[in-house]
PDB file of C-alpha atoms and ligand atoms in Angstrom:
ATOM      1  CA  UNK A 113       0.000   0.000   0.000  1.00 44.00           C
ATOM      2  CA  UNK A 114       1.386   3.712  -0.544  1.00 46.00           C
ATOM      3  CA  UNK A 115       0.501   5.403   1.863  1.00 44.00           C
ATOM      4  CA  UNK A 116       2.226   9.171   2.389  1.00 49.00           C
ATOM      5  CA  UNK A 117       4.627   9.095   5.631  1.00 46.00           C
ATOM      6  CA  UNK A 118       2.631  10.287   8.687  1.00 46.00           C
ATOM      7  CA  UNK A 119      -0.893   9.215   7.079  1.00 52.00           C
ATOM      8  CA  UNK A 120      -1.943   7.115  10.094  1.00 59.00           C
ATOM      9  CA  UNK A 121      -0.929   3.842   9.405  1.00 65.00           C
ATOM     10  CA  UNK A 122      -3.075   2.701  11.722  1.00 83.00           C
ATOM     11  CA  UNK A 123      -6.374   4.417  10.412  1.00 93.00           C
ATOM     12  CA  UNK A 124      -8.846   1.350   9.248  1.00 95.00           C
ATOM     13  CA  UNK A 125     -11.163   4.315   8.060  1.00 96.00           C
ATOM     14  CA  UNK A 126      -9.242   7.691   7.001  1.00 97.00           C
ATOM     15  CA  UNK A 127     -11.276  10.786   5.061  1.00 97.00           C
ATOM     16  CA  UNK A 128      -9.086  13.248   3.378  1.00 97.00           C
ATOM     17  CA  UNK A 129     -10.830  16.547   2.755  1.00 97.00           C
ATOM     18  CA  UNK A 130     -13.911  15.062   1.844  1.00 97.00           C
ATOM     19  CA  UNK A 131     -16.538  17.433   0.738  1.00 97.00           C
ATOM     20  CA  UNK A 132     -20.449  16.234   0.159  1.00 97.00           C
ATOM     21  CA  UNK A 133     -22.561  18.389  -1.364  1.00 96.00           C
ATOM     22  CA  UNK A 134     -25.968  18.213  -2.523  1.00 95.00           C
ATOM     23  CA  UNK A 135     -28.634  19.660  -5.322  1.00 90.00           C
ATOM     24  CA  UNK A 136     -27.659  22.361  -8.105  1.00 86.00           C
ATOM     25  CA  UNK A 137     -25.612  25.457  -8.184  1.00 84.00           C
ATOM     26  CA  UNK A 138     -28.397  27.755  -6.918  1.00 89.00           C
ATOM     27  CA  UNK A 139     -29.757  25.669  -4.669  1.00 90.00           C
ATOM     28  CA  UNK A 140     -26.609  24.262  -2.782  1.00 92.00           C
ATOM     29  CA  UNK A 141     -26.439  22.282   0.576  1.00 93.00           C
ATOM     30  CA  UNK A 142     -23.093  21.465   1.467  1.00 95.00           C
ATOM     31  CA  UNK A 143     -23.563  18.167   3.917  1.00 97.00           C
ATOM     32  CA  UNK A 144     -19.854  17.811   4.499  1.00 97.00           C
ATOM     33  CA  UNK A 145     -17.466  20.562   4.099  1.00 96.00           C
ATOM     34  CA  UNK A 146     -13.457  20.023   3.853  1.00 95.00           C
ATOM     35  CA  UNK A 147     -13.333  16.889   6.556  1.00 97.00           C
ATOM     36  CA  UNK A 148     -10.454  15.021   7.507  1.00 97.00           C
ATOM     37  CA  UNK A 149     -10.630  12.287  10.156  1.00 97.00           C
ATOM     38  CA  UNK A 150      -8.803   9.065  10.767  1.00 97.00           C
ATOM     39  CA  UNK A 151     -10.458   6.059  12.742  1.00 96.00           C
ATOM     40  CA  UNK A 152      -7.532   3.806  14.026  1.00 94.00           C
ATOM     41  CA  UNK A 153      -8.093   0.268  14.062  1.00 93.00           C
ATOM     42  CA  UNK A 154      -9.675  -1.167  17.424  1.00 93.00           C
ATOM     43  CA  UNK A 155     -11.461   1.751  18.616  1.00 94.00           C
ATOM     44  CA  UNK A 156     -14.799   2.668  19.150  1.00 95.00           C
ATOM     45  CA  UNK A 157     -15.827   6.539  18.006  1.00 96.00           C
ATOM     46  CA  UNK A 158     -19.380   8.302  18.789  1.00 96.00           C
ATOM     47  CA  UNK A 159     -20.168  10.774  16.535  1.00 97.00           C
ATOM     48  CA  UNK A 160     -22.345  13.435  17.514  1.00 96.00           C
ATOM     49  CA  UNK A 161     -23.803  16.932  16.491  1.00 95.00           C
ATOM     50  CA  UNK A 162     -27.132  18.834  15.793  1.00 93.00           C
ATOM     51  CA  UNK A 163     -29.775  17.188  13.456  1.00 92.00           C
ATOM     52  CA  UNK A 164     -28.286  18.313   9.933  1.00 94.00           C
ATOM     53  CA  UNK A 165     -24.752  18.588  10.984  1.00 95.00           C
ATOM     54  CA  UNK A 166     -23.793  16.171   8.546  1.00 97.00           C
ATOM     55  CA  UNK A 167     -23.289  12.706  10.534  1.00 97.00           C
ATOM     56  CA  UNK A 168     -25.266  10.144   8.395  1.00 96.00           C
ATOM     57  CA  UNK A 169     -23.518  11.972   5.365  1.00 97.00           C
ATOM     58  CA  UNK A 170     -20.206  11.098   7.395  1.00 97.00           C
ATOM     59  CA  UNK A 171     -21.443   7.768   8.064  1.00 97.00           C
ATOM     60  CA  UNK A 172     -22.488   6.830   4.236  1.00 95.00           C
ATOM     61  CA  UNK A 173     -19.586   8.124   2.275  1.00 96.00           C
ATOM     62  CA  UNK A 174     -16.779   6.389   4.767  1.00 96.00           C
ATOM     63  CA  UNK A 175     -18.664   3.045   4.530  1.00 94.00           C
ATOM     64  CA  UNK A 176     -18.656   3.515   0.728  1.00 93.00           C
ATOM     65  CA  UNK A 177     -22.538   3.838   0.557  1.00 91.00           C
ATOM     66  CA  UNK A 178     -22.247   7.465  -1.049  1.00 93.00           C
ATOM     67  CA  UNK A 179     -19.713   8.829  -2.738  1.00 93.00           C
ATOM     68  CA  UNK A 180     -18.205  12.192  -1.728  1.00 96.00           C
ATOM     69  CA  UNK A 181     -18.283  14.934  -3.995  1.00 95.00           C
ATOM     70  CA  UNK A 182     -14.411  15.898  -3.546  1.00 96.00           C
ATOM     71  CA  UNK A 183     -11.984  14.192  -1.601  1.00 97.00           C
ATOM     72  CA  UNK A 184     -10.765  10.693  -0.521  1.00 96.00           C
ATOM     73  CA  UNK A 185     -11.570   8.048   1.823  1.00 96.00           C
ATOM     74  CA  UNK A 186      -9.355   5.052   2.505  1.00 96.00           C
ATOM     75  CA  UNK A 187     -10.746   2.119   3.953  1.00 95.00           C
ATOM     76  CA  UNK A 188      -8.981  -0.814   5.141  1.00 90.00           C
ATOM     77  CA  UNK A 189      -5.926   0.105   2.749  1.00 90.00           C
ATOM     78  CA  UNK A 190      -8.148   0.775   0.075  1.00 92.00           C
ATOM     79  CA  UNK A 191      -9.116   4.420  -1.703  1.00 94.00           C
ATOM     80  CA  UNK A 192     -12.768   3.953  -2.525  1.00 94.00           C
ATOM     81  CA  UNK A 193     -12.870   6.726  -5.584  1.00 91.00           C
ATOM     82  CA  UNK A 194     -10.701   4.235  -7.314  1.00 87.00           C
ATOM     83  CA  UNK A 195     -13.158   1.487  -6.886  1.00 92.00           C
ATOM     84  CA  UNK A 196     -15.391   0.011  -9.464  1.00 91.00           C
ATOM     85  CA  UNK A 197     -19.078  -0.027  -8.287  1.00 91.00           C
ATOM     86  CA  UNK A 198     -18.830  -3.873  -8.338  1.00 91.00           C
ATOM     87  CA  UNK A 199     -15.367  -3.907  -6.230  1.00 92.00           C
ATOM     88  CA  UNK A 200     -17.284  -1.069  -4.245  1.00 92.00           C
ATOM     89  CA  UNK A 201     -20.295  -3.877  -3.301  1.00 90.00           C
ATOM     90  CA  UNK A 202     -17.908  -6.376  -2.586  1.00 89.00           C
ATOM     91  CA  UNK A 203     -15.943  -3.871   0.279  1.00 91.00           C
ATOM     92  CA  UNK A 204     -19.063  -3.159   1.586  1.00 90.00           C
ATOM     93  CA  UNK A 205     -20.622  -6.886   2.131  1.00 87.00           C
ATOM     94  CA  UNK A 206     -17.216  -8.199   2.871  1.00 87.00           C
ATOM     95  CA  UNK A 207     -15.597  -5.509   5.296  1.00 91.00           C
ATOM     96  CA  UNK A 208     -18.035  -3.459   6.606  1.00 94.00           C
ATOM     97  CA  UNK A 209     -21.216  -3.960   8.950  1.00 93.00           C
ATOM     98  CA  UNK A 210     -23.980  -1.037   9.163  1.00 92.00           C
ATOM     99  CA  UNK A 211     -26.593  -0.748  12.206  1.00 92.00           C
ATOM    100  CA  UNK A 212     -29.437   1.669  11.560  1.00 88.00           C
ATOM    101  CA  UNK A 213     -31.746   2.725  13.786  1.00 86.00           C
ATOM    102  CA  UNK A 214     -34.677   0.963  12.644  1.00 86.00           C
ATOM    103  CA  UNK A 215     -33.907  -2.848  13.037  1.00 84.00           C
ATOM    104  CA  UNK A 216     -34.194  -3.371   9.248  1.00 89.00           C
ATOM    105  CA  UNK A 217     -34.466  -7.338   9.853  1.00 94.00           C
ATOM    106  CA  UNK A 218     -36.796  -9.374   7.213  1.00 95.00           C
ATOM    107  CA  UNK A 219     -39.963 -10.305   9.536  1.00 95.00           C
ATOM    108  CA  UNK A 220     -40.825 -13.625   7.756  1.00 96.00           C
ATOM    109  CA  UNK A 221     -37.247 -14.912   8.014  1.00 96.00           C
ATOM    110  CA  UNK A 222     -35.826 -16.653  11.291  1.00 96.00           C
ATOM    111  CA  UNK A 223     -33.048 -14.525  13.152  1.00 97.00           C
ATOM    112  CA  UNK A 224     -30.676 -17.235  12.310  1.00 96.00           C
ATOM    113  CA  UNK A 225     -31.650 -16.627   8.535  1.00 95.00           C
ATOM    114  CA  UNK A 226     -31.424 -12.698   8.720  1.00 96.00           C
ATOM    115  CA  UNK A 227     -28.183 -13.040  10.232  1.00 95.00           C
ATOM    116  CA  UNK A 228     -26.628 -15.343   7.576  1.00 94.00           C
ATOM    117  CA  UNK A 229     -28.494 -12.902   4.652  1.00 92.00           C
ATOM    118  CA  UNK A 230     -25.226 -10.941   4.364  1.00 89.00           C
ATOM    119  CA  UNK A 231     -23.122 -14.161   3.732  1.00 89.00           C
ATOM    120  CA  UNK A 232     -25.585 -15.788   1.153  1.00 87.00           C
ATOM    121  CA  UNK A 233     -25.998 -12.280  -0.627  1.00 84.00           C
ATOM    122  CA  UNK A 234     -22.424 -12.300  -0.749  1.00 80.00           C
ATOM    123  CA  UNK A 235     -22.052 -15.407  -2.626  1.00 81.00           C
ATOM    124  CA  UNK A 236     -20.924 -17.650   0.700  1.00 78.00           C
ATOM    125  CA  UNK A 237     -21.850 -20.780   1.867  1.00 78.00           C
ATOM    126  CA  UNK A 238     -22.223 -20.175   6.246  1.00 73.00           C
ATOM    127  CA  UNK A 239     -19.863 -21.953   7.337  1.00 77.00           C
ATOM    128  CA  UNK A 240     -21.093 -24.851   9.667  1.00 77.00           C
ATOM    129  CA  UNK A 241     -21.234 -22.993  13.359  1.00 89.00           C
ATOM    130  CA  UNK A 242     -20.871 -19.226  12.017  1.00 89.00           C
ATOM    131  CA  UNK A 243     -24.122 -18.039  12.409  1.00 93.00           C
ATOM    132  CA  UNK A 244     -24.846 -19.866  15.793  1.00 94.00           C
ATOM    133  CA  UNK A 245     -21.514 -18.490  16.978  1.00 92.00           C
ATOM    134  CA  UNK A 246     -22.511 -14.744  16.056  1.00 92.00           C
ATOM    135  CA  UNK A 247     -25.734 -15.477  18.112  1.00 94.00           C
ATOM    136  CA  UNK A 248     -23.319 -16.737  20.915  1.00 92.00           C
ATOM    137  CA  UNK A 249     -21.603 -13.217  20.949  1.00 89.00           C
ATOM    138  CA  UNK A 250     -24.803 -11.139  21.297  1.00 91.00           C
ATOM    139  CA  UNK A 251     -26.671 -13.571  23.680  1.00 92.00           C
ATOM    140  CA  UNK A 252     -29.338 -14.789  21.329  1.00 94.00           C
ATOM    141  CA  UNK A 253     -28.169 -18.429  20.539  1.00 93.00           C
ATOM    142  CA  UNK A 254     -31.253 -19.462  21.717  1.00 96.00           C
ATOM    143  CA  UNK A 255     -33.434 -17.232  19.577  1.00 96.00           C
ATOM    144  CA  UNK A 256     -32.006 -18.728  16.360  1.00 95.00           C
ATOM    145  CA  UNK A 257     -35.304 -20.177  15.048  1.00 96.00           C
ATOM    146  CA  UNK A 258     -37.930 -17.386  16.721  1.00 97.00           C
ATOM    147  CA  UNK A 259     -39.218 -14.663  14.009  1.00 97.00           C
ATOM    148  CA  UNK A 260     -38.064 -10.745  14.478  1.00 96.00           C
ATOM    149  CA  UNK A 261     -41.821 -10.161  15.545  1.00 96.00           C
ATOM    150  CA  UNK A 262     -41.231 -12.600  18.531  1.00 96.00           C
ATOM    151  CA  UNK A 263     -38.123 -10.081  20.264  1.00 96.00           C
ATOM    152  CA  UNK A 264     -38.155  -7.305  22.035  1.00 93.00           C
ATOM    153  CA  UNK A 265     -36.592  -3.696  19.911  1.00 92.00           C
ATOM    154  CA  UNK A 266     -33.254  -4.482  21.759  1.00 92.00           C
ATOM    155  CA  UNK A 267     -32.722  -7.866  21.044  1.00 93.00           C
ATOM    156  CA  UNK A 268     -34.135  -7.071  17.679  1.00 94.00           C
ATOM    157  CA  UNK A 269     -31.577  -4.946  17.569  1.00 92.00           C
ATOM    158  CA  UNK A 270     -28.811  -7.376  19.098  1.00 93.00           C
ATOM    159  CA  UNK A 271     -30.206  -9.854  15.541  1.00 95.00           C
ATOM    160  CA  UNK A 272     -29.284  -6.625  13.044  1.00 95.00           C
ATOM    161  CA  UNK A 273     -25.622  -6.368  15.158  1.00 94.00           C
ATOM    162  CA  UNK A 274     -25.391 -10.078  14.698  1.00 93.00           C
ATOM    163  CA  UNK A 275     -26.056  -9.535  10.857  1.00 94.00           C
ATOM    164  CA  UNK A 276     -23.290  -6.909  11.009  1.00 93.00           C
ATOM    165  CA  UNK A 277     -20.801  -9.086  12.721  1.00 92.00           C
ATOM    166  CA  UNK A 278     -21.516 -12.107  10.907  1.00 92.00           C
ATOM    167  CA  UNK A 279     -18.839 -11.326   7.550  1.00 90.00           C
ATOM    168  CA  UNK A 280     -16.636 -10.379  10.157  1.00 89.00           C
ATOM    169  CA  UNK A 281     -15.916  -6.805   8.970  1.00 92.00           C
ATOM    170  CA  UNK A 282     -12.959  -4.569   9.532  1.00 93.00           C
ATOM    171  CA  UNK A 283     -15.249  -1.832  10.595  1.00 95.00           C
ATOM    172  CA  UNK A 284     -18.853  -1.378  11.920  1.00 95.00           C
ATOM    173  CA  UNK A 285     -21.084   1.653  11.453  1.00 95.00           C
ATOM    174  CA  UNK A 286     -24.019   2.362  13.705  1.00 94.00           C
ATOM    175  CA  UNK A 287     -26.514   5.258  12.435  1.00 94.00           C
ATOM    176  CA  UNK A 288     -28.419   6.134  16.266  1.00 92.00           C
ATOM    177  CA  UNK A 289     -28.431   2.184  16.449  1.00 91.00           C
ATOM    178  CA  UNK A 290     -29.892   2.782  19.702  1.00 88.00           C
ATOM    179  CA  UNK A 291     -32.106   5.372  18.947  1.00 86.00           C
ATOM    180  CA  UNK A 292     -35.545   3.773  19.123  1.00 85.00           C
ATOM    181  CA  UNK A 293     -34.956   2.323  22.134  1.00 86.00           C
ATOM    182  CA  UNK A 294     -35.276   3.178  25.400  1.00 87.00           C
ATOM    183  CA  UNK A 295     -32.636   4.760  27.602  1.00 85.00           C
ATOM    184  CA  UNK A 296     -31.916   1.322  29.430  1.00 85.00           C
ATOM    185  CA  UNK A 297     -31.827  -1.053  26.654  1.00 88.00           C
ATOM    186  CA  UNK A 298     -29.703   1.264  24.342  1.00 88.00           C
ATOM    187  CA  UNK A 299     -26.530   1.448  26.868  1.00 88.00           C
ATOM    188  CA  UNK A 300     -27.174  -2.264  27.246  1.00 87.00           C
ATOM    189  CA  UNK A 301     -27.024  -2.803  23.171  1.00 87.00           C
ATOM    190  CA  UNK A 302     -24.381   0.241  22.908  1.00 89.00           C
ATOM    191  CA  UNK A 303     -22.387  -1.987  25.295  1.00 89.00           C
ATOM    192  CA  UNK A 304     -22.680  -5.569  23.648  1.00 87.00           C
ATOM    193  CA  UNK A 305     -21.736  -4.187  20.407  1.00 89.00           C
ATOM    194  CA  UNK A 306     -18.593  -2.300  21.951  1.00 90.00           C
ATOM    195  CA  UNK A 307     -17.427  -5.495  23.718  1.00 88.00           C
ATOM    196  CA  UNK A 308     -18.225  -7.391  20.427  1.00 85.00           C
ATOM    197  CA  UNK A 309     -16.275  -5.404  18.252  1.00 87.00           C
ATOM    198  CA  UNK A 310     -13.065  -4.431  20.250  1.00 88.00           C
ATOM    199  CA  UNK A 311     -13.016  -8.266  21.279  1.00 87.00           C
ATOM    200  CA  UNK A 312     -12.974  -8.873  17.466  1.00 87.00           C
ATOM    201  CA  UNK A 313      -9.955  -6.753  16.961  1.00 89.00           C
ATOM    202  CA  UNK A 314     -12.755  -4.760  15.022  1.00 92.00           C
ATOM    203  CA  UNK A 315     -13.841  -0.719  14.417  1.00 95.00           C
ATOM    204  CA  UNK A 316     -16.451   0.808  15.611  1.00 95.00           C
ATOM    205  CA  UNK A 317     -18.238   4.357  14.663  1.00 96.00           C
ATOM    206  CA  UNK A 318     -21.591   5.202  15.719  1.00 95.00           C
ATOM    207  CA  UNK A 319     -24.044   8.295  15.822  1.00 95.00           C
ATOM    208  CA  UNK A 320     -26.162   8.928  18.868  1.00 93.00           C
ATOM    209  CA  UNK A 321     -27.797  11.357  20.367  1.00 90.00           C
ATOM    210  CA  UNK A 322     -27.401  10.098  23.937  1.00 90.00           C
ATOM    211  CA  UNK A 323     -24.518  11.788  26.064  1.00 93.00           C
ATOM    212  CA  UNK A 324     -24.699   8.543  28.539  1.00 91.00           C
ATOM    213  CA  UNK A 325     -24.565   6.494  24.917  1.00 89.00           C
ATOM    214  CA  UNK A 326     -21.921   8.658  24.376  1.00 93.00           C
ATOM    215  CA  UNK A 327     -19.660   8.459  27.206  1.00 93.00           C
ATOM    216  CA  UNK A 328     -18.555   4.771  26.544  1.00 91.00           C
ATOM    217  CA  UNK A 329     -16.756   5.556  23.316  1.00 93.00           C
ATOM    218  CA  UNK A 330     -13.180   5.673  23.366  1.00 94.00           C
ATOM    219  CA  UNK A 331     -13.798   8.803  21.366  1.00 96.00           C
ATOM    220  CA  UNK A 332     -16.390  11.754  21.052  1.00 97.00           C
ATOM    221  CA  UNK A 333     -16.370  13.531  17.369  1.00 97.00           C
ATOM    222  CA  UNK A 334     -18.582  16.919  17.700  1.00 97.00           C
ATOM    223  CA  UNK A 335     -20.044  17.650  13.799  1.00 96.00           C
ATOM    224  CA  UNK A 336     -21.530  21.175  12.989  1.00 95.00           C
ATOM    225  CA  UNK A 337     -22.673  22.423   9.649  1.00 94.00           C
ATOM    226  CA  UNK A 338     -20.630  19.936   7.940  1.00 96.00           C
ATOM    227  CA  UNK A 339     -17.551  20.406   9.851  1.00 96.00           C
ATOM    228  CA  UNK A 340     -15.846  18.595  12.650  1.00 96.00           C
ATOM    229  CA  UNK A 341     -15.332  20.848  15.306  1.00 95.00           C
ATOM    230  CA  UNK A 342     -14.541  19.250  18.115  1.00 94.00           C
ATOM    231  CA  UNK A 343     -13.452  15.770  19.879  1.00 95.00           C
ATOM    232  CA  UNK A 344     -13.215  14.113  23.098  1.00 96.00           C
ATOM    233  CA  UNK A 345     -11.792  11.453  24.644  1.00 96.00           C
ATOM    234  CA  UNK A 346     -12.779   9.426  27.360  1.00 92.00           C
ATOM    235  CA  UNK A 347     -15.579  12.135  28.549  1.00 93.00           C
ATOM    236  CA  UNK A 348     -17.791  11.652  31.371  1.00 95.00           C
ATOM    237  CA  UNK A 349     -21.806  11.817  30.119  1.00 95.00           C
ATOM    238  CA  UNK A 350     -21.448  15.596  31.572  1.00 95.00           C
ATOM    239  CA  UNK A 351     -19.282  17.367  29.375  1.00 95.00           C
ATOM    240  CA  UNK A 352     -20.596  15.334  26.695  1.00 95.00           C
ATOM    241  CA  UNK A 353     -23.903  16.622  27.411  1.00 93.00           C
ATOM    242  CA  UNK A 354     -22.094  20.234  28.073  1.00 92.00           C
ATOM    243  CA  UNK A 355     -20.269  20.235  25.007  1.00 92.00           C
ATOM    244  CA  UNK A 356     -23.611  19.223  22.848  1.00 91.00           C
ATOM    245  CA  UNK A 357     -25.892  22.065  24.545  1.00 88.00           C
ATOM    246  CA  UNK A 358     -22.933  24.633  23.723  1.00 84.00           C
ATOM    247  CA  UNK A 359     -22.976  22.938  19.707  1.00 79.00           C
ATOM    248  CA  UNK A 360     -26.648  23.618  19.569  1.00 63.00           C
ATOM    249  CA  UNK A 361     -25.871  27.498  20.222  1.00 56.00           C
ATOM    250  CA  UNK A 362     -23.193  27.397  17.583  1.00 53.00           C
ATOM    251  CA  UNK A 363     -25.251  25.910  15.188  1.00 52.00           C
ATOM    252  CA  UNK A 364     -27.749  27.862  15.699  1.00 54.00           C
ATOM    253  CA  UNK A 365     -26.062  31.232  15.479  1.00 52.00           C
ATOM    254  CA  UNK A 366     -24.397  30.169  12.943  1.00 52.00           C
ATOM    255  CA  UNK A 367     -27.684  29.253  11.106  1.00 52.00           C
ATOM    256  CA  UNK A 368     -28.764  32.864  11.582  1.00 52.00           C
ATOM    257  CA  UNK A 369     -26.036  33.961  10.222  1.00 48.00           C
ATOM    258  CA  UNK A 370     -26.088  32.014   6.757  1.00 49.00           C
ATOM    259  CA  UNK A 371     -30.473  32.426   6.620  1.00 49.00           C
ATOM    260  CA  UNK A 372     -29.576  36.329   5.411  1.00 45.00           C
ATOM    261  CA  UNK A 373     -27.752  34.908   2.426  1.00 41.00           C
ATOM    262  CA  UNK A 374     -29.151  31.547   1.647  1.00 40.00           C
ATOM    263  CA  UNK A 375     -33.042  32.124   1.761  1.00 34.00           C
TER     264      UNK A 375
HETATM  265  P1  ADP B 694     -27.587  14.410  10.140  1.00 74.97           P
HETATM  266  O1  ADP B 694     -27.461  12.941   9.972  1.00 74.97           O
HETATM  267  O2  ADP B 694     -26.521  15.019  11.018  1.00 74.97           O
HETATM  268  O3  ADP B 694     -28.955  14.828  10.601  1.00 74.97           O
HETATM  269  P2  ADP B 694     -27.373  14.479   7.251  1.00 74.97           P
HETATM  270  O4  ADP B 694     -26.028  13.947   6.936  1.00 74.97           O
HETATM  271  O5  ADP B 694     -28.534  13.572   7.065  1.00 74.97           O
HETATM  272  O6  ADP B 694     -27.362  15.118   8.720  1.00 74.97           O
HETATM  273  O7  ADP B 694     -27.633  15.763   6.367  1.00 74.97           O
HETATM  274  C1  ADP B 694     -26.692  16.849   6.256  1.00 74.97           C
HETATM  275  C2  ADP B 694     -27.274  17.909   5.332  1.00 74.97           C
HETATM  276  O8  ADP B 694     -27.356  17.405   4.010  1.00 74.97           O
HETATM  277  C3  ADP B 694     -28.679  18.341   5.700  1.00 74.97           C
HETATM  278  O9  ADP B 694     -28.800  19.717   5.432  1.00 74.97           O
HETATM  279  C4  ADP B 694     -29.540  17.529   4.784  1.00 74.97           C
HETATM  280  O10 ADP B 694     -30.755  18.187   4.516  1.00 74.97           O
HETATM  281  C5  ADP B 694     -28.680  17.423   3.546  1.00 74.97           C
HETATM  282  N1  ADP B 694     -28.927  16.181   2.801  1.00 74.97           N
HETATM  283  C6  ADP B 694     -28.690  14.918   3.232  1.00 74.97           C
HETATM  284  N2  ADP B 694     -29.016  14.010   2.283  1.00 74.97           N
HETATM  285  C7  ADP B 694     -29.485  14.721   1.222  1.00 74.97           C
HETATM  286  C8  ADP B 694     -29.979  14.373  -0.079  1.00 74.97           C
HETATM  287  N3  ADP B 694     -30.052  13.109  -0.483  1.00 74.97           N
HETATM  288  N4  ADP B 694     -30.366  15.385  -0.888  1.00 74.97           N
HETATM  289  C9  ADP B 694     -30.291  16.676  -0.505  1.00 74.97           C
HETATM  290  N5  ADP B 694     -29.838  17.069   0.690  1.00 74.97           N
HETATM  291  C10 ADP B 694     -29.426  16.113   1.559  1.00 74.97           C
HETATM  292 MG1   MG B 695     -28.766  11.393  10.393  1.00 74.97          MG
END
């Protein structure tokens, strides 16, 4: 790999002035403007920031499900703008798990089939054990033949981490995974898929709302209008919290600011 001397060796994820923006000339939204960020390899990042600040953009164009407009984005030793689209699919199914906040799992499949969908779309046999081992790790091996209907949201949700796990990706992305749950249950999920993935050896990055949610990242990265303007590491729930309410000002203001010229 050739990779430019001080570029992070360690990054799994790295975006290099990546810039996403969206509709015509006249009519501009820029969701991303000029970000650079590395993820190193066995870490788990929350990514936070007003609604609109740019974090499922963030979250889409690193895990190669949108492409950015300018810039690059390595993943796993690979520059994505270089990628075919079919090369592109393969990355994503292979190397990368994605969480979103509603379950997404097929209702009239068993969890043990929903968890081996990614490995069948993919082209692969399960291996013998695989899926009932990925059910081990999330504390549903005994759910394997129930129906999604049958589980509570955060076990649902523990099936659709499962799923994620099961190609055993280099990275996992979580957009508010634990958003529709309720404040209990999401630490308890946010937790099981930490431990899951930094047992792995694996990569986490996940956007929440929740400052508790929050808290048990390695990492904190503060997004505002399309820029990353802040980070923290190991933060207490607090100045999580603090840090968000003083974001919301600053986006707001500078809302007010742009409104004059933009509307
Ligand atoms: P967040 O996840 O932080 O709420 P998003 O990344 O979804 O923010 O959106 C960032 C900005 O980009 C917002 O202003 C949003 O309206 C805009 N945006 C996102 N997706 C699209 C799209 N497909 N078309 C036009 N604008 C979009
Ligand atoms: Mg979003």
């Amino acid at each position: 790999m050739n990779t430019p001397p001080g570029h992070g060796l360690d990054d799994v994820v790295r975006l290099i002035r990546v810039h996403r923006a969206y509709g015509t000339e006249h009519n501009r939204v820029v969701a991303l403007d000029d970000v650079s960020i590395g993820f190193r390899r066995g870490t788990f990042t929350a990514v936070m920031g007003p609604s609109g600040s740019g974090k499922s953009t963030l979250l889409q164009c690193a895990a190669g499900l949108d492409r950015p407009t300018s810039g690059s984005i390595i993943l796993d030793g690979l520059e994505l703008a270089g990628l075919s689209e079919k090369k592109l699919t393969r990355l994503r199914r292979e190397r990368i798990g994605f969480v979103f906040q509603a379950f997404n799992l097929l209702p009239a499949l068993t969890v043990a089939d929903n968890v081996a969908l990614p490995l069948r779309l993919a082209g692969r046999r399960p291996e013998r054990g695989a899926v009932e081992r990925v059910l081990e790790r999330v504390g549903l091996a005994d759910r394997a033949a129930h129906r999604p209907g049958e589980l509570s949201g955060g076990q649902q949700q523990r099936v659709a981490i499962a799923r994620a796990l099961v190609t055993d990706p280099a990275v996992v992305f979580g957009d508010e995974p634990t958003g529709a749950l309720d404040t209990r249950t999401a630490l308890e999920v946010l937790r099981l898929l930490r431990e899951t993935v930094l047992d792995a050896g694996q990569t986490a990055i996940v956007v929440t709302h929740d400052p508790v949610v929050a808290s048990h990242a390695d990492r904190v990265v503060f997004l505002a209008d399309g820029r990353i303007v802040d980070e923290l590491r190991g933060a207490s729930a607090e100045t999580v919290a603090e840090r968000m309410t003083h974001l919301g000002a600053w986006a707001e203001q500078s809302d007010a600011r742009y409104a004059g010229g933009a509307v």
